[in-house]
XYZ file of C-alpha atoms in Angstrom:
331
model
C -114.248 -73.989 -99.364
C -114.515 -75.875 -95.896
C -110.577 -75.592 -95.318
C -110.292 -71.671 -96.196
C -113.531 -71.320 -94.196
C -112.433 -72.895 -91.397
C -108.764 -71.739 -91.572
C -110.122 -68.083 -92.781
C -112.028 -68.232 -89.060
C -108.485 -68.799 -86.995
C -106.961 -65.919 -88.841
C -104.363 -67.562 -90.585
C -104.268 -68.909 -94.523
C -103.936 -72.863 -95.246
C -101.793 -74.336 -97.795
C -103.045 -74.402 -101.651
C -102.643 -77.156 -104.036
C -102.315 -78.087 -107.544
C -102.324 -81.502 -109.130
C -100.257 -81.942 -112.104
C -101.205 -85.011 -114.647
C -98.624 -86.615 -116.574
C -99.130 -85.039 -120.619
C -100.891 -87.621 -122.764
C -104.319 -89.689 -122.661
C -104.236 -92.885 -120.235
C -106.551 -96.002 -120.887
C -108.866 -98.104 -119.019
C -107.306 -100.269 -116.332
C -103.559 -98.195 -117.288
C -101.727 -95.823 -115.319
C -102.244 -92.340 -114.153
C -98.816 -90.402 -112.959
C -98.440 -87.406 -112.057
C -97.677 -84.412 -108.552
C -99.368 -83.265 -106.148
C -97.582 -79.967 -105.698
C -98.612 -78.258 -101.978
C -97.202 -74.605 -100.852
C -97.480 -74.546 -97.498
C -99.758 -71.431 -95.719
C -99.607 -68.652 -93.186
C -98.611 -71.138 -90.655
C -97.276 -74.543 -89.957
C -99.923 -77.279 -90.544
C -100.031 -80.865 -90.275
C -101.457 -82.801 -93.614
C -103.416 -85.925 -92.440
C -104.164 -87.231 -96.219
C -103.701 -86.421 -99.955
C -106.520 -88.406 -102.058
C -107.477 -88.578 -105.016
C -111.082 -89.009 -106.694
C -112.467 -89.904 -110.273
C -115.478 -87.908 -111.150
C -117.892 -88.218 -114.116
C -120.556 -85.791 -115.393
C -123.556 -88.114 -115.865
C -126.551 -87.915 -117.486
C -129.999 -89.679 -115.928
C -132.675 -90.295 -117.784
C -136.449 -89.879 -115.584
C -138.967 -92.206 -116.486
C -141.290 -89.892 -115.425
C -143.518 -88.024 -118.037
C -142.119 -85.367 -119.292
C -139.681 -85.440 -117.078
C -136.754 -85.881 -119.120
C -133.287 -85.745 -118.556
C -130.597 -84.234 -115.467
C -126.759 -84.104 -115.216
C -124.739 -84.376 -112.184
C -121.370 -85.243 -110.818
C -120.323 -88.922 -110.214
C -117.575 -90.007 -108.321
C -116.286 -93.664 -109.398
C -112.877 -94.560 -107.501
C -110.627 -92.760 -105.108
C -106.821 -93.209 -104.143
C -105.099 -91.985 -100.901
C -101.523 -91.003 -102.077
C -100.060 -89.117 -99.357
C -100.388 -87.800 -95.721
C -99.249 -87.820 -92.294
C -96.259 -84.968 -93.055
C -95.815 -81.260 -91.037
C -95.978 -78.421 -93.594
C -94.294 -75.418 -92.642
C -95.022 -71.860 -93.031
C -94.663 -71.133 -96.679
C -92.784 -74.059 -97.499
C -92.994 -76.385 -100.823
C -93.699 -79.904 -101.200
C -94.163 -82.205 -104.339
C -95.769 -85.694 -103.817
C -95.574 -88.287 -106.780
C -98.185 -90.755 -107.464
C -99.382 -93.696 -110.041
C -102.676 -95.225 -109.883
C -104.456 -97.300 -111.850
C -107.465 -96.439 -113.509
C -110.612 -98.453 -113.379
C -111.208 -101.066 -116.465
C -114.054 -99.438 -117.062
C -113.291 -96.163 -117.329
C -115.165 -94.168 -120.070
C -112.892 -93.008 -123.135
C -112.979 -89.676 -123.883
C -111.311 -89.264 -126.897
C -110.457 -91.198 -130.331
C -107.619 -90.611 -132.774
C -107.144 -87.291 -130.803
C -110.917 -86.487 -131.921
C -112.648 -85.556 -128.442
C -116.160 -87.513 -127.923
C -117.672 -85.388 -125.764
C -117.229 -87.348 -122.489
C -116.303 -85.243 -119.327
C -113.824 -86.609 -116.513
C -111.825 -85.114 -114.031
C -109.121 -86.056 -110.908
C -110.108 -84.152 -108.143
C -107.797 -83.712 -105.227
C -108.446 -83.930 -101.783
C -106.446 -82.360 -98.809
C -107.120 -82.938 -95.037
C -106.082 -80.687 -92.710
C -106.599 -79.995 -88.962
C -109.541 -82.611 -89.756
C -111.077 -80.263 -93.116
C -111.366 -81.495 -95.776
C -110.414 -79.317 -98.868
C -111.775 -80.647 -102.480
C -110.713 -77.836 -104.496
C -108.564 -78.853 -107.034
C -109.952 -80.441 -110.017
C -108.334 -81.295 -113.572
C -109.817 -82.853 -116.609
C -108.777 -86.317 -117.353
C -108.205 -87.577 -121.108
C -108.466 -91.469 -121.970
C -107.403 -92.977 -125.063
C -109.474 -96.262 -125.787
C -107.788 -100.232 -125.430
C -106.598 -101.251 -128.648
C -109.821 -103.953 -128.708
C -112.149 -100.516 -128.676
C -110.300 -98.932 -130.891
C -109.981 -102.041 -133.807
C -113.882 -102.461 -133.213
C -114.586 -98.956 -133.642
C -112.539 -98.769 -136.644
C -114.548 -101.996 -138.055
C -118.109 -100.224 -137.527
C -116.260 -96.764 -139.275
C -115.724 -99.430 -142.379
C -119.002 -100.977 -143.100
C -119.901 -97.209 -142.965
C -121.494 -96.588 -139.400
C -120.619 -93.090 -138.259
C -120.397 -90.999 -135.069
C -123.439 -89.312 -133.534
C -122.533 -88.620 -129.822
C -121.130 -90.213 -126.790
C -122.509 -89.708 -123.360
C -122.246 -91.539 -119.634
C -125.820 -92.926 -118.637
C -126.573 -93.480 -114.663
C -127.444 -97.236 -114.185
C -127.092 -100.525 -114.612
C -127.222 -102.987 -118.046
C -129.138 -106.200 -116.899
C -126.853 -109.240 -117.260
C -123.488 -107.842 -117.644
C -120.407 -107.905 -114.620
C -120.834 -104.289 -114.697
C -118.368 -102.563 -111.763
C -118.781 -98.726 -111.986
C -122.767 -96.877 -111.345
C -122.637 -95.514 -114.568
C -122.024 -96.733 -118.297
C -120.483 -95.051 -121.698
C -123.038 -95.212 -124.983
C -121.198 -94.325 -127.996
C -124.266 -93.853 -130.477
C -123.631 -94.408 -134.523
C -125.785 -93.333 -137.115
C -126.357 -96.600 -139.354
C -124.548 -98.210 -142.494
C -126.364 -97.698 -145.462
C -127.193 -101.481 -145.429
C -129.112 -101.020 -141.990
C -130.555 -97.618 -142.314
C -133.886 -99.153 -143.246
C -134.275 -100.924 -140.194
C -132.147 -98.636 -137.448
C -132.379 -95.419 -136.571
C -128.684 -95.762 -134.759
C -126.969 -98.537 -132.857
C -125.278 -97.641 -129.377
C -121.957 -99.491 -128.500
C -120.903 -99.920 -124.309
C -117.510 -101.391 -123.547
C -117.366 -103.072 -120.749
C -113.819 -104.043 -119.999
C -112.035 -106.188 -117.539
C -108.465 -107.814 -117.143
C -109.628 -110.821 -119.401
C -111.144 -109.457 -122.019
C -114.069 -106.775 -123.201
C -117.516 -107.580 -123.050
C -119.136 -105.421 -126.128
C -122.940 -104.659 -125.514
C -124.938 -103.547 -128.845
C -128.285 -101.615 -128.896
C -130.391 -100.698 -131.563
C -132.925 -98.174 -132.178
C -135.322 -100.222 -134.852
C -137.802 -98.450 -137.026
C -141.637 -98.573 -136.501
C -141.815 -100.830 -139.546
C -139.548 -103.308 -138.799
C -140.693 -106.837 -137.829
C -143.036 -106.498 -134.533
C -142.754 -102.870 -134.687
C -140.233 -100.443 -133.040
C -138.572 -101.319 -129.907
C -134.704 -101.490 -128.506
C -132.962 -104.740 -129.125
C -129.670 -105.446 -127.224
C -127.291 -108.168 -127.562
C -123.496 -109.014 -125.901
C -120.446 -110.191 -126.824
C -117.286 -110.833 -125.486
C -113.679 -110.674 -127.168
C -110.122 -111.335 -125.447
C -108.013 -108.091 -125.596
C -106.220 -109.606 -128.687
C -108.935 -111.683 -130.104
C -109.811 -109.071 -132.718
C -106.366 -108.687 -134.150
C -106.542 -112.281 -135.518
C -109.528 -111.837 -138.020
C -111.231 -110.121 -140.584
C -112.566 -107.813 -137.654
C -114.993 -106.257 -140.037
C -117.057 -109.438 -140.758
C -117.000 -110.200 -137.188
C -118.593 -106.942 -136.112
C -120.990 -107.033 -139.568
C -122.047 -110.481 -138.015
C -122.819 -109.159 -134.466
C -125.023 -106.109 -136.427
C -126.987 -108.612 -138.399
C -127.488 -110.966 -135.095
C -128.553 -107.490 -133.077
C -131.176 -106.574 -135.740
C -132.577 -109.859 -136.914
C -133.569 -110.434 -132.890
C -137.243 -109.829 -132.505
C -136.370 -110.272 -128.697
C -135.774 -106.802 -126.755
C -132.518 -109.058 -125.054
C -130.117 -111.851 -127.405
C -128.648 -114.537 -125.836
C -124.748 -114.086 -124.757
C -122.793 -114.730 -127.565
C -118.665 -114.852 -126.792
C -115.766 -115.264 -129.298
C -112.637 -116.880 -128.726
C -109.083 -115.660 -130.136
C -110.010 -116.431 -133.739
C -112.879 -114.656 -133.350
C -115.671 -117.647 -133.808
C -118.231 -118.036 -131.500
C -118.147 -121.116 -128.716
C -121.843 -121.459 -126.856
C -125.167 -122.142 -127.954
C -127.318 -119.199 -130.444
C -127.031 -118.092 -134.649
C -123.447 -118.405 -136.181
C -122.303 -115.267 -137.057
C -122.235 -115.736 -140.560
C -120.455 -114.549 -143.343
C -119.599 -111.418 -144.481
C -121.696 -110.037 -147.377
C -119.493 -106.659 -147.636
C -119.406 -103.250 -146.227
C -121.623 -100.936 -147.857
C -123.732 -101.999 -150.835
C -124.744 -99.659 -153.393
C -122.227 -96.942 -152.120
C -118.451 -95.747 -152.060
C -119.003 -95.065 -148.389
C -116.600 -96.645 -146.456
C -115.379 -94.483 -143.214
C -112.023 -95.076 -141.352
C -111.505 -94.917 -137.671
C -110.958 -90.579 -138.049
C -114.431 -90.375 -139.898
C -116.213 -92.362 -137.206
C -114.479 -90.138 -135.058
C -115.594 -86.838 -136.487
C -118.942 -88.222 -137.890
C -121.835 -85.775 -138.452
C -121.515 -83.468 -135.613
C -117.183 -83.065 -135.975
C -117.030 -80.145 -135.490
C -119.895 -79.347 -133.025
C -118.069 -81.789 -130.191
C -115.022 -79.281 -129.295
C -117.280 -76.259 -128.503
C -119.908 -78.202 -126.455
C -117.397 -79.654 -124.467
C -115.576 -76.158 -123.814
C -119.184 -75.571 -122.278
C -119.806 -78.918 -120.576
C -116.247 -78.414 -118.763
C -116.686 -75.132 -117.760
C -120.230 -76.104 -115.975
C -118.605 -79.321 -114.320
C -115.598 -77.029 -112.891
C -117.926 -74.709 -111.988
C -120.731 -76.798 -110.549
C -118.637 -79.229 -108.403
C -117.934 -77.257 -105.839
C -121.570 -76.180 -104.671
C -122.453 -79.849 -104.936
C -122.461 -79.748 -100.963
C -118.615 -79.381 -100.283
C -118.512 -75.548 -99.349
């Protein structure tokens, strides 16, 4: 590290840290609580700051041929939560902090079922004007209760989970904040599987509401031939809790793969869940899985195909971002 370098080079050791997260899973645009616990080195120093800083593994996609895919490490907000204090030799101190987290934060886990999605809070420490990033802990997020209710809805008219990842760049058209967005991909409903080969869902949330972007994967066969359609909707944070949520989200599939353009127009509900601007109703709901007893709840869509695949990969993907961050040009 810079700091032990540096410190290392005077002859004396600098103070270590370890950050502390409150137990349980946060959500976007809640809390994070927890300590920043400092023991103080070889000699008296003087802390300038304490920060915090969100980081994301991300994956980027190369349009390039053949070029494929790379992963690397994303930071996406950062908090200052302490500083300006004399540490003496050896001595202890705790500092307490809250922050908020981003509204868009990516969620990382689902009825305790982990997605896949890598986060982490690493800690900053200044001293003598080095800067020590060395500290790093993996942060869990629970989804909003709006995610959650349409995630559930999909599970019922038999969608299930394929994989979750964070993709590096922008969707054209939405208010998106943070350089990065979440696709949770679903294998399709019986109903659809002749036209989709999955659907991806993004969240985008903000204080008013969730804006809800849909993508499907069509088949070669269907319509003008194989392509990506997308389409958006917004819901209030309650708006879904006052309908039948699964016809809603049945009538946003059937608007997504009935488009034959590659972008929908910007459909947005109110509380009751009916739409209120110009485009195709959403129509009524013609049931949740014909022809089969298929009909997964919010814990299927959570496991889905690959249950119990996720865990394992993720033991690996956490070990390589712990591993990896620091020779991302801080030593």
């Amino acid at each position: 590290m810079v700091l032990q370098r540096l410190l290392g080079s005077l002859g004396v050791g600098g103070p270590t840290v370890d950050t502390v997260l409150a137990p349980g899973a946060t959500a976007p645009g809640g809390t994070l609580s927890g300590q920043v616990r400092i023991t103080g080195g070889s000699g008296d120093f003087t802390v300038e700051h304490i920060a915090l800083e969100l980081v994301a593994r991300v994956e980027a996609e190369h349009d390039d041929h053949g070029a494929g895919e790379s992963h690397g490490v994303v930071a996406f907000d950062r908090f200052v939560v302490g500083g300006g204090f004399r540490l003496a030799q050896g001595a202890e101190r705790s500092v307490p902090f809250t922050v908020t987290l981003p509204w868009e934060t990516p969620v990382t886990e689902l009825h305790g079922q982990d997605l896949g999605i890598v986060l982490g809070v690493r800690t900053e420490l200044e001293v003598a004007g080095a800067k020590d990033k060395g500290d790093l802990d993996r942060l869990t997020v629970g989804p909003l209760p709006v995610q959650e209710a349409i995630l559930e809805a999909f599970g019922q008219l038999g969608f299930g989970f394929r994989s979750a990842d964070l993709e590096y760049g922008r969707i054209g058209g939405t208010g998106r904040q943070l350089p990065f967005h979440q696709k949770i991909e679903l294998t399709p409903a019986p109903r659809y599987a002749h036209v989709v080969n999955e659907i991806e869902v993004t969240f985008l949330a903000t204080p008013g509401g969730m804006e809800v972007v849909l993508e499907a994967d069509k088949r070669d066969d269907f319509r003008s031939g194989g392509h990506d359609a997308l389409t958006r909707f917004t819901v209030a944070h309650d708006g879904v809790h006052h309908h039948d949520r699964v016809a809603l989200v049945d009538g946003w599939v059937r608007q997504l793969v009935e488009h034959r353009s590659s972008y929908a127009d910007h459909a947005s509900y109110d509380d009751t869940g009916h739409r209120h601007d110009h485009g195709e109703p959403a129509g009524h709901r013609s049931g949740p899985g014909i022809g089969t007893a298929v009909a997964a709840g919010a814990a299927g869509l959570a496991v889905g195909v690959v249950g119990g695949m996720v865990a394992a990969e993720v033991v690996d993907e956490v070990g390589d971002f712990f591993e990896g961050d620091d020779e991302d040009g801080e030593d």
